[in-house]
CSV table of C-alpha atoms in Angstrom, one decimal:
chain,number,residue,atom,x,y,z
A,130,MET,CA,42.5,74.2,29.9
A,131,MET,CA,40.1,73.6,31.9
A,132,ALA,CA,37.7,74.5,29.9
A,133,LYS,CA,40.0,71.2,27.6
A,134,SER,CA,40.0,69.2,29.7
A,135,ALA,CA,36.5,69.3,30.8
A,136,ALA,CA,35.5,69.0,27.4
A,137,HIS,CA,37.8,65.9,27.1
A,138,LEU,CA,37.1,63.9,29.6
A,139,LEU,CA,33.4,65.1,28.4
A,140,LEU,CA,34.1,62.9,25.2
A,141,VAL,CA,35.9,60.4,27.0
A,142,ALA,CA,32.7,59.7,29.1
A,143,ILE,CA,30.3,60.4,26.1
A,144,VAL,CA,32.7,56.9,24.9
A,145,ILE,CA,32.4,54.7,27.4
A,146,VAL,CA,28.8,55.3,27.7
A,147,THR,CA,28.1,54.9,23.9
A,148,GLY,CA,31.0,51.1,24.9
A,149,VAL,CA,28.4,50.3,27.4
A,150,PHE,CA,25.2,51.1,26.0
A,151,PHE,CA,26.6,48.3,23.0
A,152,LEU,CA,27.9,46.3,24.8
A,153,ILE,CA,24.0,45.7,26.3
A,154,SER,CA,22.8,45.9,23.2
A,155,SER,CA,24.9,42.8,21.5
A,156,TRP,CA,24.7,40.8,24.5
A,157,SER,CA,21.0,41.3,24.5
A,158,LEU,CA,20.2,41.3,20.7
A,159,TYR,CA,23.0,38.0,20.6
A,160,HIS,CA,20.7,36.1,23.6
A,161,HIS,CA,17.1,36.7,22.1
A,162,HIS,CA,18.7,34.9,18.9
A,163,ALA,CA,20.2,32.0,20.8
A,164,PHE,CA,16.9,31.9,22.1
A,165,THR,CA,15.3,31.7,18.7
A,166,GLU,CA,17.2,29.7,17.5
A,167,TYR,CA,16.5,27.6,20.9
A,168,ASN,CA,12.8,26.8,20.5
A,169,THR,CA,13.2,25.4,16.4
A,170,ASN,CA,14.7,22.6,18.2
A,171,ALA,CA,14.6,22.7,21.9
A,172,ILE,CA,15.5,19.3,22.7
A,173,SER,CA,18.5,18.6,20.3
A,174,VAL,CA,20.1,22.3,21.6
A,175,ALA,CA,19.1,21.2,25.1
A,176,LEU,CA,21.0,18.2,24.7
A,177,SER,CA,24.2,19.8,23.0
A,178,THR,CA,24.8,21.8,26.2
A,179,SER,CA,24.3,19.1,27.9
A,180,THR,CA,25.7,15.9,29.6
A,181,PHE,CA,24.7,13.2,26.9
A,182,HIS,CA,26.7,10.0,26.7
A,183,THR,CA,26.7,8.6,22.6
A,184,ASP,CA,28.0,5.4,24.1
A,185,SER,CA,25.6,5.3,27.4
A,186,ASN,CA,22.3,2.6,26.9
A,187,SER,CA,20.4,5.5,28.9
A,188,LEU,CA,18.7,9.6,28.8
A,189,SER,CA,20.6,10.9,32.1
A,190,THR,CA,18.7,12.2,34.5
A,191,THR,CA,20.0,15.9,34.2
A,192,ASN,CA,19.1,15.7,30.6
A,193,ILE,CA,15.4,15.3,31.5
A,194,LYS,CA,15.4,18.1,34.6
A,195,LEU,CA,17.4,20.5,31.8
A,196,LEU,CA,14.2,19.6,29.6
A,197,ARG,CA,11.5,20.6,31.7
A,198,ASN,CA,12.4,23.8,32.9
A,199,GLN,CA,12.4,25.3,29.1
A,200,PRO,CA,8.6,26.6,28.2
A,201,HIS,CA,9.1,25.8,24.5
A,202,SER,CA,5.7,23.4,23.2
A,203,GLU,CA,7.7,20.9,22.0
A,204,LEU,CA,8.6,20.1,26.0
A,205,LEU,CA,5.6,19.5,26.6
A,206,ALA,CA,6.1,15.6,26.1
A,207,PHE,CA,8.3,16.2,29.5
A,208,ASN,CA,6.5,18.5,31.5
A,209,ASN,CA,2.8,16.7,30.3
A,210,THR,CA,0.0,19.3,32.4
A,211,ASN,CA,-2.0,16.2,33.7
A,212,GLU,CA,2.1,15.2,35.5
A,213,LYS,CA,2.1,12.3,33.4
A,214,ASP,CA,5.2,10.7,32.3
A,215,ILE,CA,4.6,9.5,29.1
A,216,PHE,CA,7.9,9.4,28.4
A,217,TYR,CA,8.8,6.7,30.7
A,218,SER,CA,11.2,8.8,31.9
A,219,ASN,CA,12.2,6.5,35.3
A,220,VAL,CA,11.9,3.1,32.9
A,221,GLY,CA,15.3,1.3,33.1
A,222,MET,CA,16.1,-0.3,30.0
A,223,ASN,CA,18.1,-4.2,30.9
A,224,TYR,CA,15.9,-6.2,29.9
A,225,ASN,CA,16.0,-9.0,31.7
A,226,MET,CA,14.8,-13.0,32.5
A,227,ALA,CA,12.1,-11.6,35.6
A,228,ARG,CA,10.5,-9.5,32.6
A,229,ALA,CA,11.3,-12.2,29.5
A,230,THR,CA,9.5,-14.7,31.7
A,231,GLU,CA,6.8,-12.4,32.5
A,232,ALA,CA,6.2,-11.7,29.0
A,233,MET,CA,5.4,-15.5,28.3
A,234,ILE,CA,2.7,-16.1,30.1
A,235,PRO,CA,0.3,-18.1,28.0
A,236,LEU,CA,-2.8,-15.3,28.3
A,237,TRP,CA,-5.9,-18.0,27.5
A,238,SER,CA,-7.8,-21.1,28.0
A,239,CYS,CA,-9.1,-21.7,23.9
A,240,HIS,CA,-11.0,-24.6,25.8
A,241,SER,CA,-12.5,-22.2,28.2
A,242,SER,CA,-12.2,-19.4,26.8
A,243,HIS,CA,-15.6,-20.3,24.0
A,244,ASN,CA,-18.1,-20.6,26.7
A,245,GLU,CA,-17.1,-18.4,29.3
A,246,ASN,CA,-17.0,-15.5,26.7
A,247,ASN,CA,-20.0,-16.7,25.0
A,248,SER,CA,-22.2,-16.4,28.2
A,249,ASN,CA,-22.7,-12.9,26.7
A,250,ASN,CA,-24.5,-11.6,23.9
A,251,ASN,CA,-24.5,-13.0,20.8
A,252,LYS,CA,-24.1,-9.9,18.8
A,253,TYR,CA,-20.7,-8.5,18.9
A,254,THR,CA,-21.7,-5.4,19.7
A,255,ASN,CA,-23.7,-6.2,22.1
A,256,SER,CA,-21.4,-7.8,24.5
A,257,THR,CA,-21.6,-6.1,28.4
A,258,SER,CA,-19.8,-7.7,30.8
A,259,ALA,CA,-17.0,-5.8,32.9
A,260,THR,CA,-14.9,-8.3,33.7
A,261,ILE,CA,-10.9,-8.0,32.9
A,262,GLN,CA,-9.8,-9.0,30.3
A,263,GLN,CA,-6.1,-10.4,27.9
A,264,LYS,CA,-6.2,-8.9,24.9
A,265,LEU,CA,-3.0,-9.3,23.1
A,266,ALA,CA,-2.0,-6.3,20.1
A,267,PHE,CA,-0.7,-7.3,17.4
A,268,VAL,CA,1.2,-4.5,16.1
A,269,HIS,CA,2.5,-4.9,12.4
A,270,ILE,CA,5.3,-3.0,11.3
A,271,PHE,CA,5.0,-2.4,7.9
A,272,LYS,CA,7.4,-5.3,5.9
A,273,THR,CA,8.2,-7.3,9.1
A,274,ALA,CA,6.1,-10.0,8.0
A,275,GLY,CA,3.2,-9.2,9.1
A,276,SER,CA,0.0,-9.8,6.5
A,277,THR,CA,1.0,-13.7,7.3
A,278,ILE,CA,0.6,-13.2,11.0
A,279,ARG,CA,-2.3,-11.2,10.3
A,280,PHE,CA,-3.7,-15.0,8.3
A,281,ILE,CA,-2.6,-16.7,11.4
A,282,PHE,CA,-4.6,-14.3,13.9
A,283,GLU,CA,-7.6,-14.8,11.4
A,284,GLN,CA,-7.6,-18.3,11.0
A,285,TYR,CA,-7.2,-19.2,14.9
A,286,SER,CA,-9.7,-16.7,16.1
A,287,LYS,CA,-11.6,-17.9,13.5
A,288,GLU,CA,-11.8,-22.7,13.9
A,289,LYS,CA,-9.0,-23.1,16.2
A,290,CYS,CA,-9.9,-21.2,19.4
A,291,ILE,CA,-13.4,-19.5,19.3
A,292,GLY,CA,-14.8,-17.0,21.9
A,293,GLN,CA,-11.1,-14.4,21.6
A,294,GLY,CA,-12.2,-12.7,18.5
A,295,TRP,CA,-9.8,-11.0,15.9
A,296,ALA,CA,-10.2,-6.9,14.8
A,297,LEU,CA,-7.9,-6.2,11.9
A,298,MET,CA,-8.1,-2.5,12.1
A,299,THR,CA,-6.3,0.3,8.7
A,300,ARG,CA,-5.6,3.8,8.4
A,301,CYS,CA,-4.2,3.4,11.8
A,302,SER,CA,-0.3,4.1,11.6
A,303,HIS,CA,-1.4,7.9,12.5
A,304,ALA,CA,-4.4,7.7,14.6
A,305,THR,CA,-4.0,10.4,16.6
A,306,ALA,CA,-3.2,10.6,21.0
A,307,ALA,CA,-6.3,13.3,21.0
A,308,SER,CA,-9.7,10.6,19.6
A,309,ILE,CA,-8.6,7.2,20.9
A,310,GLN,CA,-8.7,8.8,24.3
A,311,SER,CA,-12.3,10.3,23.6
A,312,GLY,CA,-13.6,6.9,23.9
A,313,THR,CA,-15.0,7.8,20.5
A,314,ALA,CA,-14.2,6.7,16.8
A,315,TRP,CA,-9.5,6.2,16.3
A,316,ASN,CA,-9.1,9.3,13.4
A,317,PRO,CA,-9.2,8.1,10.6
A,318,CYS,CA,-8.8,4.6,11.3
A,319,HIS,CA,-11.5,2.6,10.3
A,320,LEU,CA,-11.9,-1.7,10.9
A,321,LYS,CA,-11.6,-3.2,8.2
A,322,GLU,CA,-12.6,-7.2,9.2
A,323,ILE,CA,-14.0,-8.2,12.1
A,324,VAL,CA,-14.0,-12.4,13.6
A,325,ASP,CA,-16.8,-12.7,15.8
A,326,ARG,CA,-16.9,-14.3,19.5
A,327,GLN,CA,-19.4,-17.0,17.4
A,328,GLY,CA,-16.1,-17.8,14.4
A,329,ASN,CA,-17.8,-15.7,12.2
A,330,HIS,CA,-16.0,-13.7,9.7
A,331,ILE,CA,-17.3,-10.2,8.8
A,332,LYS,CA,-15.8,-8.3,6.1
A,333,GLN,CA,-16.4,-5.2,6.9
A,334,PRO,CA,-17.3,-1.2,4.8
A,335,ASN,CA,-14.2,1.4,4.4
A,336,ASP,CA,-16.4,3.8,6.4
A,337,THR,CA,-16.8,1.2,10.1
A,338,THR,CA,-14.9,2.7,12.6
A,339,VAL,CA,-12.8,1.9,15.4
A,340,THR,CA,-14.1,2.7,19.0
A,341,ASN,CA,-12.3,1.9,22.0
A,342,GLU,CA,-15.9,0.0,23.2
A,343,LEU,CA,-15.6,-1.8,19.8
A,344,LEU,CA,-12.2,-3.2,20.9
A,345,SER,CA,-13.1,-4.1,24.9
A,346,GLN,CA,-16.2,-5.4,24.4
A,347,ASN,CA,-16.2,-7.3,21.3
A,348,VAL,CA,-12.6,-9.2,20.9
A,349,ASN,CA,-10.2,-10.0,22.7
A,350,MET,CA,-7.3,-10.2,20.0
A,351,PHE,CA,-7.1,-6.8,17.4
A,352,GLY,CA,-4.1,-5.6,15.4
A,353,GLY,CA,-2.4,-3.8,11.4
A,354,HIS,CA,-0.9,-0.9,11.1
A,355,ILE,CA,-1.3,1.0,14.9
A,356,GLN,CA,1.4,2.4,16.5
A,357,LEU,CA,2.2,0.9,20.8
A,358,GLY,CA,-0.1,1.6,22.8
A,359,SER,CA,-2.7,2.7,20.9
A,360,GLY,CA,-5.0,0.0,23.4
A,361,ASP,CA,-3.7,2.0,26.8
A,362,TYR,CA,-7.4,3.4,26.9
A,363,LEU,CA,-9.7,-0.1,26.5
A,364,GLU,CA,-12.4,-0.9,29.3
A,365,HIS,CA,-11.6,-4.0,31.6
A,366,SER,CA,-8.8,-5.2,29.4
A,367,ASN,CA,-5.4,-5.8,30.1
A,368,VAL,CA,-3.3,-5.2,26.2
A,369,ARG,CA,0.3,-6.8,26.0
A,370,TYR,CA,2.0,-5.9,22.9
A,371,MET,CA,3.2,-7.8,20.2
A,372,THR,CA,5.0,-6.6,17.6
A,373,PHE,CA,8.0,-8.3,15.2
A,374,LEU,CA,10.6,-7.0,14.0
A,375,ARG,CA,12.5,-6.9,11.1
A,376,HIS,CA,17.0,-6.3,9.7
A,377,PRO,CA,16.5,-3.3,8.4
A,378,LEU,CA,18.7,-3.4,6.0
A,379,SER,CA,15.9,-6.1,5.2
A,380,LYS,CA,13.1,-4.1,6.1
A,381,LEU,CA,14.3,-1.7,3.6
A,382,ALA,CA,15.3,-3.5,0.4
A,383,SER,CA,11.5,-5.5,0.4
A,384,ALA,CA,9.8,-2.1,1.5
A,385,ALA,CA,11.7,-0.5,-1.4
A,386,ALA,CA,10.8,-3.6,-3.8
A,387,PHE,CA,6.7,-3.6,-2.6
A,388,THR,CA,6.4,0.4,-3.2
A,389,TYR,CA,7.9,0.4,-7.2
A,390,GLN,CA,5.9,-2.5,-8.0
A,391,ARG,CA,2.6,-0.8,-6.0
A,392,ASP,CA,3.3,2.8,-7.5
A,393,PHE,CA,4.6,1.1,-11.4
A,394,GLY,CA,3.9,-1.6,-11.5
A,395,ARG,CA,6.3,-4.9,-12.4
A,396,PRO,CA,10.0,-3.5,-12.9
A,397,GLU,CA,12.0,-3.9,-15.7
A,398,ASN,CA,14.7,-6.0,-14.0
A,399,ILE,CA,16.8,-5.8,-10.4
A,400,GLN,CA,19.3,-2.5,-11.0
A,401,VAL,CA,15.4,-0.8,-11.6
A,402,ILE,CA,15.3,-1.1,-7.3
A,403,VAL,CA,18.9,-0.8,-6.5
A,404,ASP,CA,18.8,1.7,-8.7
A,405,LYS,CA,15.9,3.0,-6.8
A,406,ILE,CA,17.3,3.2,-3.3
A,407,LYS,CA,21.0,4.1,-4.0
A,408,THR,CA,18.5,7.2,-5.3
A,409,GLN,CA,16.7,7.7,-2.3
A,410,VAL,CA,19.5,7.1,1.0
A,411,ARG,CA,21.5,9.3,-1.1
A,412,GLU,CA,19.2,12.7,-0.8
A,413,ARG,CA,17.5,11.6,3.0
A,414,MET,CA,21.5,11.4,4.3
A,415,ALA,CA,22.0,15.3,2.3
A,416,ALA,CA,19.4,16.0,3.9
A,417,GLY,CA,20.3,14.4,7.5
A,418,GLN,CA,17.4,11.6,7.8
A,419,TYR,CA,18.0,8.6,8.6
A,420,SER,CA,15.5,5.7,8.5
A,421,ASN,CA,12.8,6.1,10.2
A,422,GLY,CA,10.8,2.6,9.8
A,423,PHE,CA,10.5,1.7,13.8
A,424,PHE,CA,10.1,5.0,15.1
A,425,SER,CA,6.1,5.0,13.8
A,426,TYR,CA,5.0,2.1,15.4
A,427,LEU,CA,7.6,1.6,18.6
A,428,MET,CA,6.3,5.3,20.3
A,429,THR,CA,3.2,5.4,21.9
A,430,PRO,CA,0.0,8.4,20.3
A,431,ASP,CA,0.8,11.0,22.8
A,432,GLN,CA,5.0,10.9,21.9
A,433,ARG,CA,4.2,11.5,18.8
A,434,ALA,CA,2.3,13.6,19.2
A,435,VAL,CA,4.5,16.7,20.9
A,436,ALA,CA,7.9,14.4,20.5
A,437,PRO,CA,9.3,16.5,17.2
A,438,ARG,CA,11.6,14.9,14.4
A,439,PRO,CA,14.6,14.3,15.6
A,440,THR,CA,17.1,16.6,12.8
A,441,THR,CA,20.8,16.4,14.7
A,442,GLY,CA,22.1,13.0,16.3
A,443,ARG,CA,21.3,13.3,19.4
A,444,GLY,CA,17.5,14.1,18.8
A,445,TRP,CA,17.4,10.4,16.5
A,446,LEU,CA,19.3,8.9,19.5
A,447,GLU,CA,17.5,10.3,21.8
A,448,HIS,CA,14.2,8.8,19.6
A,449,VAL,CA,16.3,4.9,20.8
A,450,ASP,CA,15.9,4.9,24.0
A,451,ILE,CA,12.1,6.4,24.4
A,452,VAL,CA,11.8,3.3,21.8
A,453,LYS,CA,13.4,1.4,24.2
A,454,ARG,CA,12.1,2.3,27.2
A,455,ASN,CA,8.6,1.9,24.8
A,456,LEU,CA,9.6,-2.1,25.1
A,457,VAL,CA,10.3,-2.1,28.1
A,458,HIS,CA,7.7,-0.5,30.3
A,459,TYR,CA,4.9,-2.4,27.1
A,460,ASN,CA,7.1,-5.4,28.4
A,461,VAL,CA,6.1,-6.2,23.6
A,462,VAL,CA,6.3,-10.2,23.4
A,463,CYS,CA,9.1,-8.9,19.8
A,464,GLY,CA,9.3,-12.2,17.5
A,465,LEU,CA,11.9,-11.8,14.7
A,466,VAL,CA,11.4,-11.8,10.7
A,467,GLU,CA,14.8,-14.0,10.6
A,468,ASN,CA,13.4,-16.6,13.2
A,469,MET,CA,10.6,-17.5,13.1
A,470,PRO,CA,10.5,-21.0,14.0
A,471,GLN,CA,11.0,-19.4,17.0
A,472,SER,CA,9.2,-16.9,17.1
A,473,PHE,CA,6.0,-19.3,15.6
A,474,GLU,CA,7.4,-20.3,19.3
A,475,ILE,CA,6.7,-18.5,21.2
A,476,LEU,CA,3.6,-17.3,19.5
A,477,ALA,CA,2.0,-20.6,20.3
A,478,HIS,CA,3.2,-20.7,24.2
A,479,ILE,CA,1.1,-17.1,25.0
A,480,LEU,CA,-2.2,-18.0,22.8
A,481,ASP,CA,-2.1,-22.3,23.7
A,482,SER,CA,-1.8,-22.4,27.5
A,483,GLU,CA,-2.8,-26.3,27.4
A,484,GLN,CA,-1.0,-27.4,24.1
A,485,SER,CA,-3.8,-28.2,22.0
A,486,LEU,CA,-2.7,-26.7,19.4
A,487,GLN,CA,0.1,-26.9,19.1
A,488,SER,CA,-0.1,-29.0,15.0
A,489,PHE,CA,-1.8,-25.2,13.9
A,490,PHE,CA,1.5,-23.7,14.6
A,491,THR,CA,3.3,-26.4,12.7
A,492,THR,CA,1.9,-26.4,9.8
A,493,ALA,CA,1.2,-22.5,9.7
A,494,LEU,CA,4.8,-22.6,10.4
A,495,GLU,CA,6.0,-24.9,7.4
A,496,PHE,CA,4.1,-22.9,4.8
A,497,MET,CA,5.7,-20.2,5.1
A,498,THR,CA,9.9,-19.9,3.3
A,499,PRO,CA,12.1,-17.3,4.7
A,500,ILE,CA,11.1,-14.3,3.4
A,501,GLY,CA,13.7,-12.4,1.8
A,502,ASP,CA,13.4,-15.5,-0.5
A,503,THR,CA,9.6,-14.7,-1.3
A,504,THR,CA,8.8,-13.7,-5.5
A,505,MET,CA,5.4,-11.6,-6.1
A,506,ASN,CA,3.6,-15.0,-6.6
A,507,GLY,CA,3.8,-16.9,-3.9
A,508,THR,CA,7.0,-18.4,-5.3
A,509,SER,CA,10.0,-19.8,-3.4
A,510,GLN,CA,13.7,-20.3,-4.6
A,511,SER,CA,12.9,-23.4,-5.1
A,512,GLY,CA,9.9,-23.1,-6.7
A,513,ARG,CA,7.3,-24.8,-4.4
A,514,GLN,CA,5.0,-23.2,-4.4
A,515,GLN,CA,2.8,-21.3,-1.4
A,516,PRO,CA,-0.3,-21.9,-0.4
A,517,GLY,CA,-1.6,-19.0,0.8
A,518,MET,CA,1.0,-17.7,3.7
A,519,ILE,CA,2.9,-16.1,2.2
A,520,LEU,CA,1.6,-12.5,1.9
A,521,ASN,CA,4.8,-10.4,0.3
A,522,LYS,CA,4.1,-9.6,-2.7
A,523,SER,CA,7.9,-8.3,-3.4
A,524,GLU,CA,9.4,-9.5,-7.8
A,525,PHE,CA,13.0,-9.9,-6.4
A,526,SER,CA,14.0,-11.9,-3.2
A,527,THR,CA,14.7,-9.1,-0.5
A,528,THR,CA,18.9,-11.1,-0.2
A,529,HIS,CA,19.8,-10.3,-4.4
A,530,VAL,CA,18.9,-6.9,-3.7
A,531,LEU,CA,21.3,-6.4,-1.3
A,532,GLU,CA,24.4,-8.9,-2.4
A,533,GLU,CA,23.6,-6.2,-6.2
A,534,LEU,CA,23.2,-3.4,-3.5
A,535,LYS,CA,26.7,-4.9,-1.8
A,536,LYS,CA,28.8,-4.4,-5.0
A,537,GLU,CA,29.5,-0.4,-4.3
A,538,GLU,CA,31.3,-0.5,-1.1
A,539,GLU,CA,31.5,3.5,-0.7
A,540,PHE,CA,27.4,3.4,-1.2
A,541,PHE,CA,27.2,0.1,1.4
A,542,GLU,CA,28.9,1.9,3.8
A,543,LEU,CA,27.0,4.6,3.0
A,544,LEU,CA,23.2,2.4,3.6
A,545,ILE,CA,24.4,0.0,7.0
A,546,GLU,CA,24.8,4.6,8.0
A,547,HIS,CA,21.8,5.2,7.0
A,548,VAL,CA,19.8,3.4,9.3
A,549,LYS,CA,22.2,2.7,12.4
A,550,TYR,CA,19.1,3.5,14.8
A,551,GLU,CA,16.8,1.1,13.8
A,552,GLN,CA,19.4,-0.9,13.7
A,553,MET,CA,20.4,-0.6,17.7
A,554,ILE,CA,16.1,-1.2,18.2
A,555,TYR,CA,17.1,-4.2,16.1
A,556,ASP,CA,19.8,-4.9,18.1
A,557,PHE,CA,17.7,-4.1,21.9
A,558,GLY,CA,15.0,-6.2,20.4
A,559,VAL,CA,16.2,-9.7,19.3
A,560,ASN,CA,18.0,-9.7,23.1
A,561,MET,CA,14.2,-9.5,23.7
A,562,HIS,CA,14.0,-11.9,22.2
A,563,ASN,CA,15.9,-15.1,22.2
A,564,LEU,CA,15.3,-13.8,26.4
A,565,GLN,CA,11.1,-14.6,25.4
A,566,TYR,CA,12.5,-18.1,23.7
A,567,SER,CA,14.6,-18.6,27.3
A,568,ALA,CA,12.2,-17.8,29.0
A,569,ILE,CA,9.5,-20.4,27.5
A,570,TYR,CA,11.9,-23.1,28.6
A,571,SER,CA,13.3,-22.2,32.2
């Protein structure tokens, strides 16, 4: 009897030990799986387990501290080895009139700049002045009237404000942070053309590289499809950034028409463009991809080097917050395609401190038609020929494309959903633009 009881107790003990071992193994397997799953998308998972208010305009301090404690390469953005906060986590997103007034301080005097800058060596590659220079960097976001604005900068530096210089770069939207910081050539960026300080317009060979030295010493204005913050490493320079924003729906429609014509030639009718947009948006939304045209330009090279592509709603909201903080941190001058008259007043104010070039900017504006009403042959819908100022090459107006898209209500709702994160950035930029315009007359 006692032998049977001992055997029974032994059996129970074995069952208990086995159960405990199973529980420990299961917990370890779950922990390993959870950690592995976390590491595949560290930021999104971390945010999903912390307090994130989707109706808030800010990324909470709690989230940032949580992310900093995670040992994953994707989180270098929040735990940079040199302890530089490249995401400006302490920058608020409440843009105010004081900041707008700072953004509207004129950059220079055109009357005095010619003599001062021409005291340097005549060859534009040999200027050696160590004086801190004010510079303007134009961030050209795709399909935001940037080609027209670049043309204005070229004419301004060549004829109206000789001495400031202008450099136009190409293939710069993916210039790496490492190459910009190195002080050598921006990779894969190239210099397309330059207006030197004597007003000479010089076309460049396709292999002409862009360097910090070239930009810091030889021009006070530069731009193209560059990223915000690209000029942060120029020596003896105080760089102010400017960009133009466009309503996300209009930008998307314009981009679709432009890329179709570039890749396939002139479309037979507007329905071809409409069908292309519907197909692309449906495919992208099925894959969880939202419109992200602003992010490529309004995140800095440092940020893009470490930030993973968002895959969740919280991840997209985090990227929106990053862009908003960038706009405030850099106090970016914001033009609006939908409000060119005010945008040109802002441009004239910061580039013409003595108000001596009003006729130049007024004439430039008069030659422009609303971007949405511009066709590929440079005529407005009224048929008036544009003398080279409108460089938008879309076959059909974005207004007409959007009118066609609105006819299918279910799809149009999907389209609005597709651009909603860009819409948040656009609305924030509109507020900045309005405050900056008001600051001119305050």
